[in-house]
XYZ file of N, CA, C and O in Angstrom:
852
model
N 102.096 116.798 101.410
C 101.190 117.008 102.531
C 101.985 117.448 103.729
O 102.985 116.830 104.103
N 101.576 118.518 104.362
C 102.259 119.010 105.518
C 101.791 118.264 106.739
O 100.617 118.145 107.010
N 102.746 117.735 107.515
C 102.386 116.949 108.681
C 102.001 117.850 109.822
O 102.650 118.852 110.093
N 100.896 117.503 110.508
C 100.454 118.249 111.670
C 100.643 117.420 112.906
O 101.292 116.376 112.890
N 100.070 117.856 114.038
C 100.200 117.117 115.280
C 99.672 115.702 115.127
O 98.602 115.479 114.587
N 100.460 114.746 115.609
C 100.029 113.359 115.577
C 100.169 112.692 114.238
O 99.772 111.559 114.063
N 100.731 113.407 113.252
C 100.862 112.842 111.914
C 102.330 112.682 111.589
O 103.104 113.626 111.689
N 102.718 111.488 111.226
C 104.104 111.190 110.886
C 104.213 110.975 109.395
O 103.512 110.162 108.823
N 105.080 111.739 108.745
C 105.297 111.564 107.314
C 106.680 110.992 107.101
O 107.670 111.591 107.506
N 106.767 109.845 106.483
C 108.042 109.196 106.249
C 108.749 109.854 105.080
O 108.156 110.598 104.320
N 110.069 109.581 104.906
C 110.825 110.232 103.823
C 110.157 110.062 102.482
O 109.618 109.020 102.156
N 110.216 111.109 101.671
C 109.570 111.127 100.369
C 110.455 110.467 99.327
O 111.655 110.621 99.304
N 109.828 109.706 98.477
C 110.550 109.088 97.362
C 109.807 109.435 96.086
O 108.625 109.203 95.980
N 110.487 109.986 95.121
C 109.833 110.355 93.877
C 109.417 109.114 93.118
O 110.186 108.194 92.902
N 108.168 109.060 92.774
C 107.631 107.968 91.971
C 106.720 108.554 90.906
O 106.254 109.672 91.013
N 106.432 107.745 89.892
C 105.516 108.210 88.856
C 104.171 107.564 89.041
O 104.068 106.465 89.500
N 103.079 108.275 88.645
C 101.753 107.665 88.727
C 100.878 108.214 87.630
O 100.773 109.409 87.449
N 100.230 107.332 86.888
C 99.230 107.773 85.918
C 99.765 107.825 84.499
O 100.896 108.201 84.282
N 98.955 107.494 83.500
C 99.297 107.644 82.095
C 98.070 108.099 81.352
O 96.965 107.758 81.733
N 98.261 108.863 80.288
C 97.143 109.339 79.505
C 97.346 109.014 78.042
O 98.421 108.607 77.617
N 96.272 109.211 77.245
C 96.382 109.166 75.794
C 96.617 107.789 75.234
O 96.248 106.767 75.793
N 97.325 107.771 74.108
C 97.520 106.546 73.333
C 98.268 105.480 74.109
O 97.969 104.294 73.995
N 99.253 105.880 74.925
C 100.006 104.897 75.690
C 99.085 104.123 76.610
O 99.184 102.915 76.761
N 98.122 104.821 77.232
C 97.166 104.152 78.112
C 96.315 103.154 77.361
O 96.031 102.066 77.858
N 95.883 103.495 76.135
C 95.066 102.582 75.346
C 95.844 101.329 74.966
O 95.317 100.221 74.992
N 97.112 101.506 74.634
C 97.931 100.355 74.286
C 98.121 99.450 75.493
O 98.096 98.218 75.376
N 98.298 100.058 76.668
C 98.468 99.258 77.883
C 97.226 98.442 78.174
O 97.303 97.281 78.571
N 96.051 99.062 77.986
C 94.799 98.360 78.232
C 94.671 97.160 77.306
O 94.214 96.090 77.704
N 95.099 97.321 76.061
C 95.048 96.211 75.120
C 95.901 95.043 75.607
O 95.530 93.884 75.475
N 97.054 95.368 76.209
C 97.909 94.312 76.738
C 97.235 93.563 77.870
O 97.329 92.348 77.982
N 96.528 94.308 78.729
C 95.817 93.659 79.828
C 94.746 92.729 79.300
O 94.585 91.599 79.741
N 93.980 93.204 78.324
C 92.861 92.423 77.815
C 93.318 91.167 77.101
O 92.608 90.169 77.062
N 94.495 91.199 76.522
C 94.994 90.015 75.818
C 95.827 89.119 76.707
O 96.251 88.048 76.304
N 96.100 89.561 77.964
C 96.869 88.734 78.883
C 98.309 88.582 78.446
O 98.946 87.565 78.720
N 98.864 89.597 77.796
C 100.233 89.531 77.297
C 101.209 89.344 78.448
O 101.079 89.959 79.499
N 102.227 88.502 78.253
C 103.165 88.212 79.327
C 104.142 89.358 79.554
O 104.711 89.474 80.631
N 104.381 90.187 78.534
C 105.247 91.336 78.706
C 104.416 92.542 79.126
O 103.225 92.606 78.879
N 105.052 93.502 79.769
C 104.337 94.664 80.293
C 105.198 95.907 80.101
O 105.875 96.359 81.018
N 105.194 96.486 78.890
C 106.054 97.631 78.610
C 105.820 98.815 79.542
O 106.768 99.516 79.895
N 104.568 99.058 79.932
C 104.301 100.198 80.813
C 104.947 100.005 82.177
O 105.546 100.928 82.732
N 104.826 98.812 82.719
C 105.463 98.534 83.999
C 106.976 98.635 83.882
O 107.650 99.183 84.754
N 107.527 98.137 82.772
C 108.965 98.215 82.556
C 109.414 99.676 82.443
O 110.467 100.051 82.959
N 108.613 100.477 81.754
C 108.942 101.897 81.619
C 108.963 102.572 82.981
O 109.859 103.364 83.284
N 107.986 102.243 83.812
C 107.940 102.822 85.155
C 109.158 102.407 85.972
O 109.798 103.222 86.631
N 109.503 101.114 85.920
C 110.657 100.634 86.674
C 111.943 101.305 86.207
O 112.865 101.519 86.992
N 112.003 101.619 84.920
C 113.203 102.243 84.360
C 113.325 103.715 84.731
O 114.340 104.348 84.461
N 112.275 104.277 85.323
C 112.346 105.655 85.776
C 111.894 106.671 84.753
O 112.097 107.874 84.941
N 111.275 106.232 83.660
C 110.778 107.172 82.670
C 109.532 107.865 83.199
O 108.615 107.234 83.694
N 109.496 109.200 83.089
C 108.359 109.967 83.589
C 107.430 110.433 82.476
O 106.641 111.349 82.661
N 107.497 109.809 81.311
C 106.675 110.236 80.187
C 105.192 110.127 80.514
O 104.692 109.057 80.809
N 104.486 111.249 80.439
C 103.047 111.241 80.607
C 102.560 111.038 82.024
O 101.380 110.867 82.238
N 103.438 111.063 83.012
C 103.030 110.773 84.368
C 102.709 112.033 85.155
O 103.301 113.085 84.960
N 101.761 111.888 86.088
C 101.558 112.863 87.150
C 102.080 112.199 88.407
O 101.644 111.110 88.771
N 103.001 112.855 89.091
C 103.765 112.184 90.133
C 102.971 111.928 91.402
O 102.234 112.772 91.878
N 103.141 110.726 91.948
C 102.806 110.408 93.323
C 104.130 110.037 93.946
O 104.853 109.211 93.419
N 104.506 110.671 95.038
C 105.904 110.624 95.480
C 106.283 109.437 96.335
O 107.414 109.319 96.776
N 105.357 108.539 96.619
C 105.696 107.370 97.417
C 105.767 107.631 98.908
O 106.142 106.740 99.668
N 105.402 108.830 99.341
C 105.493 109.151 100.764
C 104.448 108.387 101.561
O 103.358 108.080 101.075
N 104.795 108.080 102.797
C 103.917 107.346 103.704
C 103.567 108.264 104.867
O 104.451 108.796 105.542
N 102.271 108.442 105.107
C 101.800 109.271 106.203
C 100.964 108.427 107.145
O 100.003 107.781 106.721
N 101.344 108.401 108.416
C 100.586 107.685 109.425
C 99.984 108.686 110.407
O 100.612 109.678 110.766
N 98.759 108.418 110.832
C 98.041 109.323 111.722
C 97.816 108.623 113.058
O 97.261 107.522 113.105
N 98.252 109.253 114.133
C 98.058 108.688 115.465
C 96.567 108.512 115.748
O 95.740 109.315 115.305
N 96.217 107.474 116.483
C 94.807 107.141 116.720
C 94.025 108.316 117.287
O 92.870 108.552 116.898
N 94.641 109.061 118.179
C 93.938 110.178 118.819
C 93.697 111.346 117.875
O 92.875 112.224 118.163
N 94.408 111.361 116.746
C 94.318 112.491 115.817
C 93.517 112.180 114.554
O 93.387 113.028 113.675
N 92.988 110.983 114.450
C 92.250 110.601 113.240
C 90.889 111.276 113.199
O 90.277 111.549 114.227
N 90.427 111.519 111.981
C 89.118 112.129 111.808
C 87.998 111.131 112.025
O 88.206 110.006 112.503
N 86.808 111.537 111.626
C 85.642 110.670 111.789
C 85.693 109.513 110.801
O 86.400 109.553 109.786
N 84.943 108.470 111.111
C 84.802 107.348 110.180
C 84.197 107.848 108.874
O 83.351 108.745 108.868
N 84.645 107.273 107.768
C 84.166 107.675 106.450
C 83.086 106.702 105.993
O 83.300 105.486 105.957
N 81.912 107.243 105.667
C 80.827 106.416 105.119
C 80.947 106.382 103.599
O 81.182 107.412 102.958
N 80.798 105.213 103.009
C 80.942 105.081 101.563
C 80.176 103.854 101.079
O 79.840 102.968 101.853
N 79.909 103.821 99.781
C 79.268 102.653 99.170
C 79.459 102.710 97.666
O 79.794 103.761 97.109
N 79.267 101.583 97.003
C 79.406 101.522 95.551
C 79.118 100.123 95.055
O 78.667 99.257 95.807
N 79.395 99.903 93.770
C 79.217 98.599 93.140
C 80.564 98.083 92.669
O 81.360 98.837 92.093
N 80.830 96.800 92.904
C 82.095 96.249 92.439
C 81.993 95.823 90.979
O 80.968 96.033 90.315
N 83.041 95.208 90.446
C 83.100 94.876 89.024
C 82.086 93.817 88.624
O 81.787 93.658 87.439
N 81.534 93.089 89.586
C 80.494 92.102 89.283
C 79.091 92.682 89.435
O 78.104 91.986 89.194
N 78.994 93.939 89.866
C 77.702 94.578 90.088
C 77.182 94.423 91.504
O 76.092 94.911 91.824
N 77.937 93.772 92.387
C 77.522 93.582 93.773
C 77.700 94.873 94.567
O 78.689 95.604 94.387
N 76.747 95.155 95.446
C 76.819 96.342 96.299
C 77.866 96.130 97.395
O 77.964 95.055 97.986
N 78.652 97.175 97.652
C 79.690 97.143 98.682
C 79.598 98.442 99.470
O 79.393 99.513 98.889
N 79.747 98.360 100.794
C 79.713 99.576 101.609
C 80.607 99.421 102.825
O 81.106 98.326 103.118
N 80.787 100.524 103.543
C 81.625 100.508 104.740
C 81.104 99.519 105.782
O 81.881 98.928 106.539
N 79.794 99.292 105.816
C 79.229 98.380 106.819
C 79.688 96.934 106.607
O 79.713 96.149 107.549
N 80.064 96.590 105.379
C 80.548 95.236 105.098
C 81.888 94.960 105.779
O 82.281 93.796 105.935
N 82.599 96.016 106.153
C 83.932 95.875 106.734
C 83.979 96.381 108.170
O 85.054 96.636 108.704
N 82.830 96.520 108.790
C 82.762 97.015 110.166
C 83.601 96.140 111.098
O 83.514 94.912 111.059
N 84.431 96.781 111.915
C 85.264 96.059 112.871
C 86.522 95.467 112.287
O 87.284 94.801 112.995
N 86.780 95.710 110.996
C 87.971 95.173 110.346
C 88.879 96.304 109.862
O 88.428 97.419 109.618
N 90.145 95.986 109.736
C 91.078 96.893 109.074
C 90.863 96.740 107.571
O 90.729 95.622 107.066
N 90.812 97.865 106.863
C 90.564 97.817 105.420
C 91.658 98.563 104.664
O 91.953 99.718 104.968
N 92.251 97.871 103.701
C 93.232 98.490 102.812
C 92.524 98.854 101.521
O 92.017 97.981 100.812
N 92.460 100.151 101.230
C 91.814 100.665 100.023
C 92.883 101.105 99.033
O 93.678 101.995 99.334
N 92.885 100.499 97.843
C 93.861 100.854 96.823
C 93.161 101.473 95.623
O 92.328 100.846 94.980
N 93.479 102.736 95.321
C 92.899 103.461 94.186
C 93.794 103.223 92.970
O 94.994 103.516 93.003
N 93.199 102.745 91.862
C 93.992 102.292 90.728
C 93.195 102.373 89.444
O 92.008 102.642 89.438
N 93.866 102.127 88.304
C 93.204 101.869 87.030
C 94.146 101.054 86.156
O 95.359 100.994 86.404
N 93.620 100.408 85.140
C 94.347 99.361 84.427
C 95.579 99.850 83.677
O 96.581 99.142 83.610
N 95.545 101.051 83.090
C 96.687 101.509 82.302
C 97.652 102.367 83.104
O 98.545 102.990 82.537
N 97.510 102.368 84.423
C 98.426 103.070 85.325
C 99.645 102.188 85.556
O 99.542 101.120 86.163
N 100.803 102.606 85.046
C 101.998 101.764 85.114
C 102.389 101.381 86.539
O 102.632 100.204 86.822
N 102.474 102.321 87.481
C 102.829 101.907 88.847
C 101.767 101.036 89.503
O 102.095 100.224 90.375
N 100.501 101.171 89.074
C 99.466 100.273 89.591
C 99.775 98.838 89.191
O 99.582 97.891 89.980
N 100.254 98.658 87.984
C 100.584 97.326 87.476
C 101.802 96.755 88.193
O 101.875 95.551 88.473
N 102.754 97.645 88.507
C 103.959 97.189 89.206
C 103.631 96.706 90.614
O 104.143 95.687 91.074
N 102.765 97.436 91.314
C 102.498 97.093 92.710
C 101.415 96.016 92.881
O 101.249 95.476 93.977
N 100.684 95.693 91.822
C 99.565 94.749 91.932
C 99.969 93.403 92.539
O 99.277 92.896 93.430
N 101.067 92.774 92.102
C 101.434 91.483 92.708
C 101.705 91.580 94.202
O 101.350 90.668 94.962
N 102.331 92.673 94.641
C 102.635 92.840 96.063
C 101.359 93.013 96.875
O 101.221 92.460 97.977
N 100.406 93.758 96.336
C 99.131 93.940 97.023
C 98.385 92.613 97.151
O 97.828 92.296 98.206
N 98.372 91.839 96.090
C 97.700 90.540 96.128
C 98.390 89.600 97.113
O 97.727 88.868 97.861
N 99.717 89.629 97.147
C 100.467 88.768 98.064
C 100.113 89.105 99.514
O 99.878 88.217 100.342
N 100.065 90.401 99.835
C 99.712 90.807 101.191
C 98.261 90.455 101.512
O 97.944 90.018 102.622
N 97.388 90.623 100.524
C 95.984 90.255 100.715
C 95.865 88.789 101.117
O 95.130 88.433 102.046
N 96.609 87.934 100.428
C 96.565 86.497 100.739
C 97.165 86.213 102.112
O 96.638 85.398 102.876
N 98.260 86.875 102.441
C 98.929 86.639 103.713
C 98.062 87.043 104.901
O 98.130 86.427 105.969
N 97.243 88.089 104.726
C 96.424 88.587 105.825
C 95.024 87.964 105.861
O 94.197 88.361 106.670
N 94.775 86.998 105.013
C 93.466 86.344 104.994
C 93.141 85.748 106.368
O 93.945 85.023 106.953
N 91.973 86.086 106.898
C 91.538 85.541 108.169
C 92.115 86.220 109.395
O 91.883 85.760 110.520
N 92.823 87.327 109.212
C 93.465 88.009 110.348
C 92.707 89.240 110.817
O 93.119 89.888 111.778
N 91.620 89.585 110.127
C 90.891 90.798 110.489
C 91.232 91.988 109.624
O 90.838 93.119 109.930
N 91.942 91.752 108.534
C 92.249 92.807 107.562
C 91.759 92.376 106.188
O 91.901 91.205 105.804
N 91.185 93.308 105.449
C 90.658 93.023 104.111
C 91.236 94.025 103.113
O 91.643 95.129 103.480
N 91.235 93.622 101.839
C 91.687 94.488 100.755
C 90.507 94.819 99.843
O 89.657 93.971 99.571
N 90.466 96.053 99.347
C 89.427 96.478 98.406
C 90.021 97.499 97.456
O 90.651 98.469 97.890
N 89.868 97.272 96.155
C 90.320 98.245 95.180
C 89.245 99.289 94.905
O 88.057 99.060 95.153
N 89.671 100.425 94.388
C 88.751 101.451 93.889
C 89.260 101.842 92.507
O 90.306 102.483 92.376
N 88.547 101.404 91.466
C 88.977 101.679 90.099
C 88.399 103.017 89.656
O 87.188 103.194 89.620
N 89.282 103.952 89.300
C 88.857 105.324 89.057
C 88.654 105.673 87.581
O 88.220 106.793 87.281
N 88.943 104.734 86.659
C 88.830 105.081 85.241
C 88.167 104.034 84.353
O 87.648 104.356 83.294
N 88.205 102.787 84.728
C 87.822 101.711 83.822
C 86.367 101.292 83.957
O 85.713 101.570 84.953
N 85.896 100.591 82.946
C 84.629 99.893 83.027
C 84.865 98.503 83.621
O 86.005 98.021 83.694
N 83.782 97.843 84.029
C 83.904 96.586 84.758
C 84.679 95.518 83.983
O 85.502 94.801 84.559
N 84.421 95.405 82.679
C 85.093 94.367 81.890
C 86.606 94.546 81.908
O 87.362 93.561 81.956
N 87.065 95.788 81.875
C 88.502 96.051 81.906
C 89.099 95.672 83.255
O 90.210 95.130 83.333
N 88.375 95.979 84.320
C 88.855 95.631 85.660
C 88.931 94.117 85.838
O 89.888 93.585 86.422
N 87.936 93.410 85.329
C 87.933 91.943 85.424
C 89.113 91.360 84.650
O 89.789 90.434 85.122
N 89.384 91.906 83.460
C 90.516 91.428 82.658
C 91.837 91.679 83.386
O 92.737 90.831 83.372
N 91.961 92.826 84.031
C 93.164 93.142 84.800
C 93.329 92.138 85.934
O 94.426 91.601 86.159
N 92.249 91.869 86.667
C 92.316 90.924 87.778
C 92.763 89.546 87.310
O 93.560 88.877 87.975
N 92.262 89.122 86.155
C 92.643 87.819 85.626
C 94.118 87.800 85.228
O 94.823 86.819 85.462
N 94.591 88.888 84.637
C 95.984 88.952 84.192
C 96.960 88.986 85.354
O 98.052 88.423 85.275
N 96.581 89.658 86.440
C 97.493 89.853 87.572
C 97.150 88.983 88.775
O 97.794 89.096 89.821
N 96.153 88.129 88.662
C 95.815 87.221 89.744
C 95.206 87.885 90.957
O 95.327 87.377 92.078
N 94.526 89.005 90.764
C 93.920 89.735 91.880
C 92.622 89.046 92.294
O 91.737 88.818 91.466
N 92.478 88.738 93.576
C 91.295 88.024 94.051
C 90.350 88.907 94.860
O 89.222 88.495 95.136
N 90.785 90.093 95.266
C 89.884 90.970 96.021
C 89.109 91.865 95.053
O 89.576 92.154 93.941
N 87.914 92.308 95.446
C 87.075 93.106 94.537
C 87.525 94.556 94.452
O 88.358 95.020 95.244
N 86.965 95.256 93.467
C 87.185 96.696 93.329
C 85.852 97.393 93.093
O 85.033 96.924 92.292
N 85.656 98.508 93.766
C 84.507 99.359 93.472
C 84.792 100.115 92.183
O 85.890 100.639 91.969
N 83.810 100.156 91.280
C 83.956 100.880 90.030
C 83.503 102.329 90.264
O 82.328 102.588 90.496
N 84.459 103.248 90.223
C 84.196 104.627 90.648
C 84.291 105.628 89.507
O 84.352 106.834 89.745
N 84.301 105.146 88.257
C 84.497 106.042 87.125
C 83.283 106.933 86.880
O 83.426 108.081 86.447
N 82.088 106.461 87.156
C 80.865 107.239 86.926
C 80.448 107.952 88.204
O 79.789 107.376 89.063
N 80.849 109.191 88.335
C 80.465 109.979 89.499
C 81.561 110.181 90.524
O 81.570 111.185 91.227
N 82.475 109.231 90.655
C 83.598 109.401 91.570
C 83.207 109.524 93.035
O 83.848 110.251 93.794
N 82.174 108.796 93.456
C 81.691 108.924 94.826
C 82.742 108.515 95.855
O 82.850 109.147 96.921
N 83.521 107.477 95.552
C 84.553 107.050 96.495
C 85.663 108.082 96.598
O 86.171 108.376 97.689
N 86.061 108.642 95.454
C 87.088 109.669 95.478
C 86.619 110.886 96.262
O 87.390 111.502 97.005
N 85.348 111.219 96.119
C 84.790 112.346 96.863
C 84.746 112.052 98.358
O 85.087 112.911 99.180
N 84.351 110.830 98.717
C 84.255 110.474 100.132
C 85.599 110.597 100.840
O 85.662 110.989 102.006
N 86.679 110.276 100.113
C 88.018 110.323 100.702
C 88.836 111.502 100.176
O 90.066 111.456 100.207
N 88.179 112.546 99.723
C 88.878 113.674 99.095
C 89.851 114.357 100.034
O 90.814 114.986 99.583
N 89.641 114.244 101.332
C 90.589 114.833 102.268
C 91.862 114.032 102.406
O 92.841 114.508 102.968
N 91.871 112.798 101.870
C 93.023 111.916 102.006
C 93.724 111.633 100.685
O 94.865 111.191 100.686
N 93.043 111.866 99.570
C 93.596 111.529 98.258
C 93.714 112.784 97.409
O 92.709 113.349 97.002
N 94.927 113.249 97.119
C 95.075 114.424 96.253
C 94.599 114.103 94.845
O 94.668 112.960 94.401
N 94.093 115.085 94.096
C 93.673 114.855 92.714
C 94.814 114.284 91.875
O 95.954 114.696 91.993
N 94.479 113.326 91.021
C 95.398 112.749 90.040
C 96.494 111.878 90.634
O 97.378 111.440 89.910
N 96.503 111.637 91.925
C 97.541 110.796 92.510
C 97.055 109.352 92.552
O 96.369 108.941 93.473
N 97.412 108.601 91.529
C 97.042 107.201 91.442
C 98.297 106.430 91.033
O 98.984 106.836 90.092
N 98.640 105.361 91.745
C 97.882 104.767 92.842
C 98.041 105.530 94.157
O 99.037 106.219 94.360
N 97.047 105.379 94.997
C 97.122 105.777 96.393
C 96.517 104.642 97.203
O 95.512 104.066 96.809
N 97.145 104.321 98.314
C 96.639 103.270 99.197
C 96.338 103.867 100.561
O 97.186 104.542 101.146
N 95.126 103.632 101.043
C 94.720 104.068 102.375
C 94.530 102.850 103.261
O 94.066 101.806 102.799
N 94.871 102.981 104.527
C 94.567 101.959 105.521
C 93.551 102.558 106.491
O 93.815 103.596 107.114
N 92.381 101.915 106.578
C 91.342 102.352 107.503
C 91.391 101.477 108.747
O 91.544 100.257 108.641
N 91.256 102.089 109.904
C 91.281 101.312 111.138
C 89.953 100.586 111.358
O 89.031 100.673 110.540
N 89.828 99.881 112.453
C 88.638 99.072 112.714
C 87.377 99.907 112.883
O 86.263 99.387 112.780
N 87.562 101.203 113.126
C 86.423 102.109 113.270
C 86.100 102.836 111.972
O 85.219 103.698 111.937
N 86.819 102.505 110.880
C 86.552 103.114 109.578
C 87.206 104.461 109.376
O 86.845 105.202 108.458
N 88.210 104.793 110.206
C 88.912 106.068 110.085
C 90.216 105.876 109.318
O 90.848 104.819 109.402
N 90.651 106.894 108.582
C 91.908 106.801 107.838
C 93.069 106.820 108.829
O 93.260 107.790 109.567
N 93.843 105.728 108.838
C 94.982 105.603 109.740
C 96.306 105.859 109.044
O 97.290 106.232 109.691
N 96.349 105.651 107.728
C 97.599 105.829 106.997
C 97.312 106.015 105.517
O 96.266 105.596 105.012
N 98.258 106.661 104.829
C 98.149 106.867 103.387
C 99.507 106.656 102.744
O 100.520 107.137 103.248
N 99.530 105.919 101.651
C 100.722 105.799 100.813
C 100.393 106.472 99.498
O 99.511 106.027 98.758
N 101.090 107.547 99.194
C 100.825 108.360 98.015
C 101.751 107.933 96.890
O 102.938 108.246 96.892
N 101.214 107.165 95.948
C 102.035 106.609 94.886
C 102.217 105.113 95.098
O 101.640 104.513 96.008
N 103.033 104.501 94.263
C 103.229 103.056 94.320
C 103.977 102.649 95.579
O 104.751 103.424 96.144
N 103.728 101.405 96.020
C 104.456 100.869 97.162
C 105.933 100.762 96.812
O 106.310 100.079 95.863
N 106.772 101.433 97.579
C 108.209 101.291 97.356
C 108.738 100.053 98.064
O 109.633 99.367 97.575
N 108.156 99.760 99.226
C 108.543 98.589 100.009
C 107.291 97.970 100.606
O 106.690 98.563 101.512
N 106.845 96.812 100.126
C 105.623 96.203 100.657
C 105.644 96.004 102.165
O 104.595 96.015 102.809
N 106.836 95.833 102.751
C 106.918 95.600 104.192
C 106.404 96.794 104.987
O 105.951 96.630 106.128
N 106.453 97.996 104.404
C 105.923 99.175 105.089
C 104.417 99.029 105.263
O 103.874 99.232 106.356
N 103.717 98.665 104.186
C 102.277 98.457 104.279
C 101.969 97.310 105.225
O 101.023 97.385 106.029
N 102.749 96.248 105.163
C 102.536 95.107 106.052
C 102.608 95.541 107.514
O 101.768 95.156 108.339
N 103.601 96.348 107.857
C 103.749 96.817 109.236
C 102.580 97.687 109.657
O 102.058 97.558 110.777
N 102.137 98.588 108.766
C 101.003 99.463 109.081
C 99.751 98.633 109.355
O 99.004 98.896 110.301
N 99.515 97.624 108.530
C 98.324 96.790 108.696
C 98.399 95.998 109.997
O 97.420 95.913 110.744
N 99.565 95.436 110.300
C 99.705 94.675 111.549
C 99.468 95.576 112.759
O 98.819 95.166 113.748
N 99.990 96.791 112.705
C 99.785 97.725 113.807
C 98.295 98.070 113.961
O 97.781 98.169 115.085
N 97.609 98.241 112.831
C 96.182 98.569 112.877
C 95.370 97.407 113.431
O 94.395 97.618 114.168
N 95.741 96.183 113.090
C 95.043 95.014 113.613
C 95.185 94.952 115.136
O 94.247 94.576 115.859
N 96.367 95.325 115.618
C 96.640 95.233 117.062
C 95.956 96.322 117.873
O 95.857 96.203 119.103
N 95.484 97.379 117.239
C 94.856 98.496 117.946
C 93.520 98.091 118.553
O 92.786 97.276 117.994
N 93.191 98.727 119.676
C 91.855 98.591 120.257
C 90.952 99.578 119.536
O 91.292 100.758 119.399
N 89.793 99.146 119.007
C 88.917 100.046 118.269
C 88.497 101.256 119.104
O 88.341 101.150 120.327
N 88.299 102.384 118.438
C 87.848 103.590 119.130
C 86.436 103.375 119.671
O 85.625 102.692 119.052
N 86.186 103.942 120.823
C 84.859 103.791 121.451
C 83.807 104.519 120.639
O 84.074 105.537 120.041
């Protein structure tokens, strides 16, 4: 992504994102059985790029004066409950786009959950957006990785991906967006979190901001 006025892009780090075919099916089986080993995550950590479409780990922050309009969105989470932007009005929202057989998604899941717990009650919330799985698979993943925040199921129609299409390049999963208190995209992490403290700092800065009029 080319940085424009008011947009800061941090140094790029090559990372892998996404898996297809038989390897993805095997990974899903591991999630559903709650296996303690995680070959896909290990493969990602080892730097193997087999079957991956790259998300480079770059971090882009957008100055408050340069952010676009608030993004309206809605969907159903893995329990079938309706979720929309109005549920998070006035709060900072961390949106993580993921799916169960995505190796870097599995690697970063514990860090995302840890930050979610740390920011509880501070005015920041976490919400996943699952782009490939059915609800049962997402629930099994949450149980295996201890994820307590909900995810919108976006596999049928991709409404969430469409709503944020200006911020999320095709096939780049995971991607994490931070929305400010006015519902505008304030930052994007393209690919897996390389350093959780970067996301922590972005969220703290967003909490401290005065909402746009």
